[in-house]
Coordinates of C-alpha atoms in Angstrom, one line a residue:
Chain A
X5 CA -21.7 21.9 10.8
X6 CA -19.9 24.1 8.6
X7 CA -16.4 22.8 7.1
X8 CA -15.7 26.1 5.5
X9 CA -12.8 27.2 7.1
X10 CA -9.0 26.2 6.4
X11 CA -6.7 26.6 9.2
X12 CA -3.0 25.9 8.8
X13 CA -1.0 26.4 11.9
X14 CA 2.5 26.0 11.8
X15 CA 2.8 23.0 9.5
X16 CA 6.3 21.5 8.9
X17 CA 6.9 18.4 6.3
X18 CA 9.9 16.3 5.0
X19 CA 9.6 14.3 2.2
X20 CA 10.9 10.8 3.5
X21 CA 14.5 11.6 1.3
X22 CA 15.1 14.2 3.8
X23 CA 13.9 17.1 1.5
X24 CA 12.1 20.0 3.6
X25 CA 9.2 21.0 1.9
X26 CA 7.1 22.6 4.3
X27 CA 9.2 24.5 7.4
X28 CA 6.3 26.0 9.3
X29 CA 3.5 27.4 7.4
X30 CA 0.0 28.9 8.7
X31 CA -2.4 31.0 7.2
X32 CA -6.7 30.8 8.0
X33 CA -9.1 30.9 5.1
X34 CA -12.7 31.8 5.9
X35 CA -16.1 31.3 4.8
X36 CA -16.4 31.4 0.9
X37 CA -13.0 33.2 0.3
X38 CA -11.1 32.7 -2.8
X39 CA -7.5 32.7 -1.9
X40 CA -4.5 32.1 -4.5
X41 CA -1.4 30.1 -3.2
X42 CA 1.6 31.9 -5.5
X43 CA 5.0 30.9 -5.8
X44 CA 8.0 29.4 -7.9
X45 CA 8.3 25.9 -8.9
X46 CA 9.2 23.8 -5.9
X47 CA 8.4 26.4 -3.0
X48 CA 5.8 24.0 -1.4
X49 CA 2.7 24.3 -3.2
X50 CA 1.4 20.8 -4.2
X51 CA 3.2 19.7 -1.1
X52 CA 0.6 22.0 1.2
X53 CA -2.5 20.8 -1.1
X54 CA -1.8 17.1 -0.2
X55 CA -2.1 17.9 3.1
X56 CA -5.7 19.7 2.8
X57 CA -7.3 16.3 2.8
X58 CA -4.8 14.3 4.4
X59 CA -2.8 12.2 1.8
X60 CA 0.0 13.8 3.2
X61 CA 0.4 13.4 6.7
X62 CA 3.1 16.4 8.6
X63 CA 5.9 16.4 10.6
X64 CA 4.8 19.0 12.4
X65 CA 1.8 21.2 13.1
X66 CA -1.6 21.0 12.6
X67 CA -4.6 21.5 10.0
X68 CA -8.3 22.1 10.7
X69 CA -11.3 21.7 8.4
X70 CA -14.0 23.4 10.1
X71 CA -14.1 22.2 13.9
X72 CA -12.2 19.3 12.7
X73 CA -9.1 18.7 13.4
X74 CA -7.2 16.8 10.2
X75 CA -6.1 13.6 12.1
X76 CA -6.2 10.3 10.7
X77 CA -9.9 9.4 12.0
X78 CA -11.0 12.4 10.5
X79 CA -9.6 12.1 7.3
X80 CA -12.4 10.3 5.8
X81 CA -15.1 13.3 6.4
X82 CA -12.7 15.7 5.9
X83 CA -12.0 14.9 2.4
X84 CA -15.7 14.6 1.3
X85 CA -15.7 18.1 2.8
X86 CA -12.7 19.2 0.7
X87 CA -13.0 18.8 -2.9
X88 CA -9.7 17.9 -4.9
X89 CA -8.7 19.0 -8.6
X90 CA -5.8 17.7 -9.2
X91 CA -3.3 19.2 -11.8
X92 CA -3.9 16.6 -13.9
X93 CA -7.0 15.7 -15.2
X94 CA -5.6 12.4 -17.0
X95 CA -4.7 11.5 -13.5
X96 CA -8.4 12.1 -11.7
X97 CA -10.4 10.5 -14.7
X98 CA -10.0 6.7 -14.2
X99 CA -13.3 5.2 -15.2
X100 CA -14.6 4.0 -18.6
X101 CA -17.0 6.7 -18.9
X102 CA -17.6 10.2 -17.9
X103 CA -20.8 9.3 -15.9
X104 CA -19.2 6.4 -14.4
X105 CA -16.3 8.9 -13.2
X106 CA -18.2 11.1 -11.4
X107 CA -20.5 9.1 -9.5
X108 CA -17.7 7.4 -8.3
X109 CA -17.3 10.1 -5.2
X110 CA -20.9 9.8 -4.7
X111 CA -20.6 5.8 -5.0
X112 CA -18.3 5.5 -2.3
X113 CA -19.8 7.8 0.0
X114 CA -22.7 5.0 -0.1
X115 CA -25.1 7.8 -1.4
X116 CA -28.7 5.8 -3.0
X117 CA -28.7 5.1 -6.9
X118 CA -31.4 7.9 -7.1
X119 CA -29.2 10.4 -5.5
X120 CA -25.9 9.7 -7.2
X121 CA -27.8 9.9 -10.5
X122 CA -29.1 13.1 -9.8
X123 CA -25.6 14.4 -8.0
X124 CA -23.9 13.4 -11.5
X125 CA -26.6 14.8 -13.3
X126 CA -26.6 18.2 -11.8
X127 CA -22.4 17.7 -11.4
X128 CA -21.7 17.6 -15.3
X129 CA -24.5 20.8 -15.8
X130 CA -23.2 22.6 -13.8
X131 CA -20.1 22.5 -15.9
X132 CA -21.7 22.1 -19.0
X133 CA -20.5 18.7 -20.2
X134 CA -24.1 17.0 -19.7
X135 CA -23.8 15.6 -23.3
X136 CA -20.4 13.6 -22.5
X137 CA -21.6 11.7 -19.9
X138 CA -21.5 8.3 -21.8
X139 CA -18.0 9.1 -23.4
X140 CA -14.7 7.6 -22.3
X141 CA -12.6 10.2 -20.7
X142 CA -9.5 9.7 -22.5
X143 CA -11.0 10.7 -26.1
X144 CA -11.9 14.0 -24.3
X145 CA -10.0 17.2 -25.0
X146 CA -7.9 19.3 -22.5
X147 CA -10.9 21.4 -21.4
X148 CA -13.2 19.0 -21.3
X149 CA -11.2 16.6 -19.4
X150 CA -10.2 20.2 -17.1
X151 CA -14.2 20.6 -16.6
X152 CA -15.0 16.8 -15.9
X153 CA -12.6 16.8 -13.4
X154 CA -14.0 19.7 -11.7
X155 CA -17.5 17.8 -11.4
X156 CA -16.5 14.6 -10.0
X157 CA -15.5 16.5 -7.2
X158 CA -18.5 19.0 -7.2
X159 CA -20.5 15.5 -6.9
X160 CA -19.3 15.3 -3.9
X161 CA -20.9 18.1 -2.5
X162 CA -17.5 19.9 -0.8
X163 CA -17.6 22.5 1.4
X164 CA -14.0 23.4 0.2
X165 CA -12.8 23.6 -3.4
X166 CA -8.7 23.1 -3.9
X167 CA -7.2 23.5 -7.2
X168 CA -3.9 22.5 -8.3
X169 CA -2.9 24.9 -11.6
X170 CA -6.5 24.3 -12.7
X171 CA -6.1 26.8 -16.0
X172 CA -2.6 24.5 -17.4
X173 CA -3.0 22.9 -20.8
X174 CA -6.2 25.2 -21.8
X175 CA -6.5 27.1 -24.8
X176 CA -7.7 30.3 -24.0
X177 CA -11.0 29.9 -24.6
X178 CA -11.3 26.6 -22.4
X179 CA -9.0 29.3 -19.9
X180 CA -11.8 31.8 -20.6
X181 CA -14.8 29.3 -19.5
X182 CA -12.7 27.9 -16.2
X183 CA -12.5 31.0 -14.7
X184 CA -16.1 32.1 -15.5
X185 CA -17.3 28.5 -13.9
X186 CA -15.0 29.1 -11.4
X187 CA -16.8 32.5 -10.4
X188 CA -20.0 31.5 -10.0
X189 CA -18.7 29.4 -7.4
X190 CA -19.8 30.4 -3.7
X191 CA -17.6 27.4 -2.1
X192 CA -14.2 28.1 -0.1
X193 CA -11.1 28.1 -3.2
X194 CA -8.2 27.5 -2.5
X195 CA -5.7 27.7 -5.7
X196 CA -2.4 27.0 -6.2
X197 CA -1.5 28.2 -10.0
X198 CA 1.2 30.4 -11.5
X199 CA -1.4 31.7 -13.9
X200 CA -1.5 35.2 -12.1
X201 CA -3.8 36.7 -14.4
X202 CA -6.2 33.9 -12.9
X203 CA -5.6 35.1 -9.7
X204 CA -6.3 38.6 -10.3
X205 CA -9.6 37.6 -11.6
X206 CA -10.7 34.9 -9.2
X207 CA -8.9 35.6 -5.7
X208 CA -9.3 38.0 -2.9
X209 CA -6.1 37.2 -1.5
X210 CA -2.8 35.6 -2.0
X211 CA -0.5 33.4 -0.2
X212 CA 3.2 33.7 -1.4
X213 CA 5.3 30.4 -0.9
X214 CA 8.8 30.6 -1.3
X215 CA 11.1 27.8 0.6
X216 CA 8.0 26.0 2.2
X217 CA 7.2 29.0 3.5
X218 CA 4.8 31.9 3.9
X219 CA 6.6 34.9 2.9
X220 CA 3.6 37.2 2.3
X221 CA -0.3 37.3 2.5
X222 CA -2.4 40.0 1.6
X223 CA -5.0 41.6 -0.9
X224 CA -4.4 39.9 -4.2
X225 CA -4.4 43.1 -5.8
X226 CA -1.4 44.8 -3.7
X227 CA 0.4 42.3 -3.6
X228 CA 0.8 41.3 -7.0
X229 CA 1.1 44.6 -8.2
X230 CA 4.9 44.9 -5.9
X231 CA 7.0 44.1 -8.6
X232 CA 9.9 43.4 -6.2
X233 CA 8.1 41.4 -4.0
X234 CA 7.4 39.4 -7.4
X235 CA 10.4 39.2 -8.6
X236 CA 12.6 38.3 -5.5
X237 CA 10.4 35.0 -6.0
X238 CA 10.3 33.7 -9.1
X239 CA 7.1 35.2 -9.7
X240 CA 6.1 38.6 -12.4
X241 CA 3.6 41.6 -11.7
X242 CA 0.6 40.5 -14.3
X243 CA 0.3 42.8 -17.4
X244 CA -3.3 43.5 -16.6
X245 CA -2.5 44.9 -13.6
X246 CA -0.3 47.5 -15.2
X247 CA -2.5 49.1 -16.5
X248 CA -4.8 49.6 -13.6
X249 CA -4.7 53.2 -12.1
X250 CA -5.5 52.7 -8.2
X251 CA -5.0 56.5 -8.2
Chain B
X16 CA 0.2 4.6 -34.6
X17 CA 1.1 5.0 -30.9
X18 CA 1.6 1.6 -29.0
X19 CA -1.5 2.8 -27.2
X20 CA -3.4 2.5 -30.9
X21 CA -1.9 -0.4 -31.7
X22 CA -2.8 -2.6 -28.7
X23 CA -6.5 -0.8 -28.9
X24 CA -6.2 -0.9 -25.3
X25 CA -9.4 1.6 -24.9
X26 CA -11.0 -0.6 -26.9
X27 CA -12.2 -3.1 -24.5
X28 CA -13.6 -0.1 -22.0
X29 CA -15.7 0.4 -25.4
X30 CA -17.1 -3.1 -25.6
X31 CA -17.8 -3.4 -22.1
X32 CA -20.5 -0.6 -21.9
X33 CA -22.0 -1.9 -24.6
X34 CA -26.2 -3.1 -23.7
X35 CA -26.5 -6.0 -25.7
X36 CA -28.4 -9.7 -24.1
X37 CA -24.9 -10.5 -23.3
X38 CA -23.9 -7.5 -21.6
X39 CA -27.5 -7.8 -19.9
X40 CA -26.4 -11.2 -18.1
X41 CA -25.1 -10.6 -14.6
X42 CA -21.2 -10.4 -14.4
X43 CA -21.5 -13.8 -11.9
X44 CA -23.8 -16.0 -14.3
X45 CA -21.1 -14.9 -17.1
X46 CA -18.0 -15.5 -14.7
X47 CA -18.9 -18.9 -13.7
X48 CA -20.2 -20.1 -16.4
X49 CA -16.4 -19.1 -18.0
X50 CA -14.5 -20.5 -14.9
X51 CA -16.6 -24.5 -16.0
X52 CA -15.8 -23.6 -19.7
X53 CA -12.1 -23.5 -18.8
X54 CA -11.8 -26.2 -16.5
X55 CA -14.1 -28.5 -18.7
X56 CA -11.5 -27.6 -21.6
X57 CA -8.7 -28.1 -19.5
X58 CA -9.6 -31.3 -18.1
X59 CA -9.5 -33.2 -22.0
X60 CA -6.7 -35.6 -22.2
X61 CA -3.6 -34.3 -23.6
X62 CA -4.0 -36.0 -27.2
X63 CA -8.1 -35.2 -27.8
X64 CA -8.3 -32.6 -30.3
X65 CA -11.7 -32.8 -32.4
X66 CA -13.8 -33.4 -29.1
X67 CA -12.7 -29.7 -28.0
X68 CA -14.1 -28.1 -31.0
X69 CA -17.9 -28.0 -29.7
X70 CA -16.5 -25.4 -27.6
X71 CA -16.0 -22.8 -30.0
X72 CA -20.0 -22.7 -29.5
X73 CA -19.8 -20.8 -26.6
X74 CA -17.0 -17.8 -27.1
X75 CA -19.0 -18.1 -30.3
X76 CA -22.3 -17.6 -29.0
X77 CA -21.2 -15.1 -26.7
X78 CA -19.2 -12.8 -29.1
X79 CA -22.3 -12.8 -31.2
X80 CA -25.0 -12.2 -28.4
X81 CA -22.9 -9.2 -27.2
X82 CA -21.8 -7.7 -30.8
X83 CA -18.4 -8.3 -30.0
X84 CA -16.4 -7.6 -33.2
X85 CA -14.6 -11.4 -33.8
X86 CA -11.4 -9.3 -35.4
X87 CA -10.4 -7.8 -32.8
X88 CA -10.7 -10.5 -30.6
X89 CA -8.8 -12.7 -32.7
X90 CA -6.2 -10.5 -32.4
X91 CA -6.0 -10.3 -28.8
X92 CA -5.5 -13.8 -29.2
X93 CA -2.6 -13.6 -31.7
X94 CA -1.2 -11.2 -29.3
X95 CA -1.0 -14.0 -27.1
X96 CA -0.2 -16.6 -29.4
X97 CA 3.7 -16.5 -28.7
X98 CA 3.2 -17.7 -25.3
X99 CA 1.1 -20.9 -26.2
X100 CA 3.5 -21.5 -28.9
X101 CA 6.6 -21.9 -26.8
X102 CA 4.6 -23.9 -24.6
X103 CA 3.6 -26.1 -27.0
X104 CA 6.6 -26.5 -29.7
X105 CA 8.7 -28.7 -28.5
X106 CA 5.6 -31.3 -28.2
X107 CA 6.6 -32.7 -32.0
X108 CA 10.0 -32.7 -31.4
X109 CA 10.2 -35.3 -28.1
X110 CA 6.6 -37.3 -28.9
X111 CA 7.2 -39.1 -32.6
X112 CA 4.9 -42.4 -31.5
X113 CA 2.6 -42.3 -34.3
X114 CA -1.4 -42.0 -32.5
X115 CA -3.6 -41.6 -35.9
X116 CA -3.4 -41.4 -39.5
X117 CA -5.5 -39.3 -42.0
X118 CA -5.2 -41.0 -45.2
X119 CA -1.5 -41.5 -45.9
X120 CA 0.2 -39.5 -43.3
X121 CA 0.5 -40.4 -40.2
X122 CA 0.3 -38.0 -37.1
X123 CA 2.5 -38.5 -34.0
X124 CA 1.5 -37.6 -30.5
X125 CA 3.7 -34.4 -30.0
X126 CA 1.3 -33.2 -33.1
X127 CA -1.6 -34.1 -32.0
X128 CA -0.4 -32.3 -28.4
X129 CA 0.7 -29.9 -29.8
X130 CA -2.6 -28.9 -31.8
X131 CA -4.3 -29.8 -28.6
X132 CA -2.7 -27.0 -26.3
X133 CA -3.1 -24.4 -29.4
X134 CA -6.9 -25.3 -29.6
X135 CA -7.3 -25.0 -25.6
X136 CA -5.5 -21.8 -25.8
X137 CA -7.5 -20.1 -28.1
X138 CA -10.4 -21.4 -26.4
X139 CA -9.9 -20.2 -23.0
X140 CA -8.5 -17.0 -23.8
X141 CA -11.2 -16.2 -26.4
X142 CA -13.6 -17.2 -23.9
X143 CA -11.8 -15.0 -21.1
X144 CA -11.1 -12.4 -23.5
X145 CA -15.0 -12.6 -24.4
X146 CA -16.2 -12.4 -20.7
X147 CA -14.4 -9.2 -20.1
X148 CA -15.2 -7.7 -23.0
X149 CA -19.2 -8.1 -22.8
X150 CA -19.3 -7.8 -19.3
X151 CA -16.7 -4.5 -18.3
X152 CA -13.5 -5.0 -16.0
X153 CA -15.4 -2.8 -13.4
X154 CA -18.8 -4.6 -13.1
X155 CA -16.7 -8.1 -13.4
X156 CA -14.8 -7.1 -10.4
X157 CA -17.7 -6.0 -8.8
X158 CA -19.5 -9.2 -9.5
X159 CA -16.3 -11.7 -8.5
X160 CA -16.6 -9.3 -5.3
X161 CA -20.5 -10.3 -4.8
X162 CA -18.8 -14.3 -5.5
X163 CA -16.7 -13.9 -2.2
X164 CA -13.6 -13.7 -3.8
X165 CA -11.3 -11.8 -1.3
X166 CA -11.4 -7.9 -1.9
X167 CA -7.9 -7.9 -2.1
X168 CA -7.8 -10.0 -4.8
X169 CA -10.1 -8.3 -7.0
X170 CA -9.1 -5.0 -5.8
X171 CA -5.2 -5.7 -7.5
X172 CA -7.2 -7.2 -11.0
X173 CA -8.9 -3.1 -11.1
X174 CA -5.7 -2.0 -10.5
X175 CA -3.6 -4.6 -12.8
X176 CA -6.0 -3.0 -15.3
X177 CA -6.4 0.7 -14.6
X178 CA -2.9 0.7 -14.3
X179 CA -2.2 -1.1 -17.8
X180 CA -3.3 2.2 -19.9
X181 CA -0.9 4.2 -17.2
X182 CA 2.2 1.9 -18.5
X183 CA 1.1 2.0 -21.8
X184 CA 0.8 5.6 -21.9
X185 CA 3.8 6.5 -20.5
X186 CA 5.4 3.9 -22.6
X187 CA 4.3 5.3 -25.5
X188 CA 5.5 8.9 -25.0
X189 CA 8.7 7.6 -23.7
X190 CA 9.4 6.0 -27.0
X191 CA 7.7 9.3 -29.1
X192 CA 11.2 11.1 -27.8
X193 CA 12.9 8.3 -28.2
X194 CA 12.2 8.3 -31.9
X195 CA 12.6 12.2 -32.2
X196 CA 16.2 12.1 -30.7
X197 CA 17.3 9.5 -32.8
X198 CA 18.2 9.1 -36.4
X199 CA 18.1 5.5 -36.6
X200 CA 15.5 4.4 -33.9
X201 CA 16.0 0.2 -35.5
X202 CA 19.4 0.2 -34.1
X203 CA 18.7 0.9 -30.5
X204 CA 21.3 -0.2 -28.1
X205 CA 20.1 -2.6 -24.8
X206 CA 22.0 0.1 -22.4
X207 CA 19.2 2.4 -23.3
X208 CA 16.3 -0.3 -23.6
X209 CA 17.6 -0.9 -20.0
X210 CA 17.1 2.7 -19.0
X211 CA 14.1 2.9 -20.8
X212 CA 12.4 0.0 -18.9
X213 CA 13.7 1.5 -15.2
X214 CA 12.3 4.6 -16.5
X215 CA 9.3 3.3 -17.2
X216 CA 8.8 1.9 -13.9
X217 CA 9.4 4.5 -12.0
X218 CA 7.5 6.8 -13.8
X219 CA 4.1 4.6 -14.3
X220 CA 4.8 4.1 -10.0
X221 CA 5.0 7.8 -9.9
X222 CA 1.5 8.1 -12.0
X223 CA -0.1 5.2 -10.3
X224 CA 0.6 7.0 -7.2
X225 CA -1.0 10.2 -8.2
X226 CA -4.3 8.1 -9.7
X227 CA -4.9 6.1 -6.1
X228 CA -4.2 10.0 -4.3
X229 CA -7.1 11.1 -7.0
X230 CA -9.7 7.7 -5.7
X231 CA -8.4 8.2 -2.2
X232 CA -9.3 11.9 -2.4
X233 CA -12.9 10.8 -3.7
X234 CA -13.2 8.6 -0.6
X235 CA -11.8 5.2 -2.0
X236 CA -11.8 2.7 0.8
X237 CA -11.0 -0.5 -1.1
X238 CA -14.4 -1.4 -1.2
X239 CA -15.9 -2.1 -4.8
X240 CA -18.8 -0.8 -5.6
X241 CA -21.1 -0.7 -8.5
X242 CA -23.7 1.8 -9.7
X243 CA -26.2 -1.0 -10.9
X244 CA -26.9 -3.9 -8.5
X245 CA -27.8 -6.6 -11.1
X246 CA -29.8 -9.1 -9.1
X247 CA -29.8 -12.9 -10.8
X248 CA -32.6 -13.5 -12.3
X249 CA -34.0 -16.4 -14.6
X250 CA -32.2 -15.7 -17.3
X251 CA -29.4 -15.7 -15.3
X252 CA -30.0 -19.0 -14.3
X253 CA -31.0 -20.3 -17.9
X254 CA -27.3 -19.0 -18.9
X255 CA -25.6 -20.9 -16.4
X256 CA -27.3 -23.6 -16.3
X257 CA -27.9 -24.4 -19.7
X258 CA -24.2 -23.7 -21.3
X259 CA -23.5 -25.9 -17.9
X260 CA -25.2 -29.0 -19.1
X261 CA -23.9 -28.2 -22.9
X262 CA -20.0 -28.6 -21.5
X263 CA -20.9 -32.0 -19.2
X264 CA -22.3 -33.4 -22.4
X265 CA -20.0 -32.1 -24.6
X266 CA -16.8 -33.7 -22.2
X267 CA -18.9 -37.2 -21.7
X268 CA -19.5 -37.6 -25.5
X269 CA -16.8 -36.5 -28.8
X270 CA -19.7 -34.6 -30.2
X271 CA -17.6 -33.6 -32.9
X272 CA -17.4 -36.9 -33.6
X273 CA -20.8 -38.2 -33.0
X274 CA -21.9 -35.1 -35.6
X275 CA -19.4 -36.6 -38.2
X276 CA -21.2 -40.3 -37.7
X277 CA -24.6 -39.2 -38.4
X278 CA -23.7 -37.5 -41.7
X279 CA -21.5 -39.9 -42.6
X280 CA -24.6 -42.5 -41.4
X281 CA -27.4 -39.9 -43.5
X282 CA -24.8 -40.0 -46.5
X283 CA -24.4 -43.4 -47.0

């Protein structure tokens, strides 16, 4: 069973203070894509990753993970399908040590000692932070913390990779080394960043938020390179792509 | 030094991992062993003092089977300390009948109380204090889980915990710009204090919200579970068993006391 494909269809939300975030978004993400979610603070984009793997439940509409539909039964298998970085590594690394942290997915998905070891193992060198995995995660640095992060939710073996801002609080070497980890991933990725120099890197496509909702999807390319279609929200054409010459 | 620093609150995450014969012992040998400790010391009448002190054998023995630096348990204790102290003072003032003398001086029951409550507090928290840090809050939780105590229960200690280093951390970069926006951060009025405080608890709800999304996303269920199954074994048993039979004979006899006769018996 394959859980690589993310469809949105129509998916409203308001925040229990009455605030609209979502008004009726949709968009379908296929087998190993790489799509970018762009848009201004507050257009919907954190909001929408909640409801990836069901923290959020929505007003309206409907999600589906593979063949699954997100529903409250399914919520359990649909997030060990979909893996969760959150923006903030502080917030994802809870245990005293690395190891401990990222076995914890495996751990809960009732996984045998000999498999979590060697899912934590394989986890942290695949992101090359092997050697920390006896540290506490709080004496780590930004990267480090950044990269952890990313493994205790490779442990879990997703089918689906969502990011939330994943390249914030990096130096630009620790920037540098995200995106190339980041590359030679073949899972689904779904990112929601502002770092648009990422996106030109990583994505295929983009999704522009604006308002909780989607007000264009396309090649990442084209679309970032339409300055007005940039501008009119809150987002800028990235300098790289200014000097490309399409013609 | 951040209030984080100064409270060496990653400190006892430290300890806990350490893989010393005390660390070794399964969490439940340790825990119950701790839970007879307390109510053994508890149990005393209110005036015995010098039959208590035997006890410092086993927060003794403990911090120095599981390399447990004694400074900085002591002062987790004196971080304490103000608590016992209010619960204790006033024991002088109201009890004057005189119980013993030492030479000239005679000592009154609200004394003698008093130094009674101040010895079974820094018994029972360094002991407490002692179990958590050679055993690890996680694989203690685990264990009291394994104990039957209700999930629930132990479930809200991890959290009470976890959640500690959230409220101090926000804390402590709320009162960082605090200090940078103002000159003279001694004089601080109780308006803001009060702000400060609802601040703090909304923002360390916020955060705690965003850690359980993080274990609920990495399939947290509310069930505890540990990466190393310790099973009891002898040792286990030699533990409990033996510090067990230390505290009923310790309680039944003054040991303290019984020591003192035999020197003073050897001297003479």
């Amino acid at each position: 069973m394959s859980h690589h494909l993310v469809e949105v269809r129509d998916l409203h939300f308001a925040y229990p203070d009455g605030t609209d975030a979502l008004k009726g978004v949709s968009f379908r993400i296929t087998h190993g894509e790489s799509v970018a979610l762009v848009g201004a603070n507050g257009a919907g984009k954190s909001t929408l990753l909640l409801h990836l793997n069901g923290y959020l439940t929505p007003t309206r509409g409907e999600i589906r993970i593979g063949e699954t539909p997100l529903i409250r039964e399914t919520a359990a298998a649909v997030r060990r399908a979909v893996g969760m970085v959150f923006q903030d590594p502080d917030d994802q690394l809870f245990m005293p040590t690395v190891f401990e942290d990222v076995a914890f997915g495996p751990l809960n998905a009732g996984l045998p000692p000999d498999e979590i070891e060697h899912r934590v193992v394989s986890a942290l060198e695949r992101v090359g932070m092997a050697h920390l995995r006896d540290r506490p995660p709080y004496k780590l640095s930004a990267g480090e913390k950044r990269a952890v992060a990313i493994a205790t939710v490779l442990a879990m073996a997703p089918d689906v990779l969502v990011m939330d801002e994943p390249s914030s609080h990096l130096d630009p070497r620790g920037r540098r080394r995200l995106i190339e980890l980041l590359k030679s991933f073949k899972h689904t990725k779904i990112i929601a960043t502002h770092d648009l120099e990422l996106v030109v890197e990583l994505c295929s496509r983009v999704i522009v938020l604006d308002d909780g909702r989607v007000v264009a999807e396309g090649q990442a390319v084209e679309l970032l390179n339409d300055e007005t279609l940039m501008l009119a929200h809150g987002l800028e054409r990235p300098h790289s792509l200014r000097h490309l010459h399409p013609h | 030094m951040g209030l984080g620093q100064w409270l060496e609150i990653g400190r006892m995450d430290e300890l806990g991992r350490l893989d010393t014969p005390a660390h070794r012992l399964d969490a439940r040998a340790k825990v119950i062993t701790t839970i007879v400790f307390i109510v053994v010391v508890m149990s005393f009448p209110r005036y015995e003092v010098s039959a208590l002190t035997p006890f410092f054998l086993y927060p003794f023995a403990l911090i120095a089977l599981g390399r447990i630096p004694p400074g900085y348990i002591l002062r987790k204790i004196l971080l304490a300390a103000p608590f016992a102290l209010v619960v204790g003072m006033f024991n002088p003032l109201l009890d004057h009948q005189v119980i013993a003398s030492v030479g000239v001086w005679s000592i009154s029951g609200g004394w003698l109380s008093f130094a009674s409550i101040m010895l079974r507090f820094v018994l029972t928290v360094s002991a407490a204090l002692t179990l958590i840090a050679c055993t690890g809050i996680y694989r203690l939780g685990a264990g009291l889980e394994r104990m039957c105590m209700p999930r629930v229960f132990v479930v809200q200690l991890l959290f009470l915990y976890r959640y500690l280093f959230v409220i101090v951390d926000e804390g402590a970069r709320m009162m960082r710009s605090l200090e940078l926006r103002s000159a003279r951060p001694s004089s601080l009025r109780l308006r803001v204090y009060g702000s400060l405080v609802g601040h703090l608890l909304l923002r360390s709800m916020a955060r705690a919200d965003r850690v359980y999304r993080a274990m609920a996303a990495r399939g947290f269920d509310g069930k505890i579970r540990a990466l190393h199954r310790a099973s009891f074994q002898w040792t286990d048993w030699a533990f409990t068993g033996g510090w067990t039979a230390f505290f009923a004979i310790a309680r039944m006899w003054n040991l303290a006391d019984a020591l003192g006769r035999i020197l003073a018996g050897g001297g003479s």
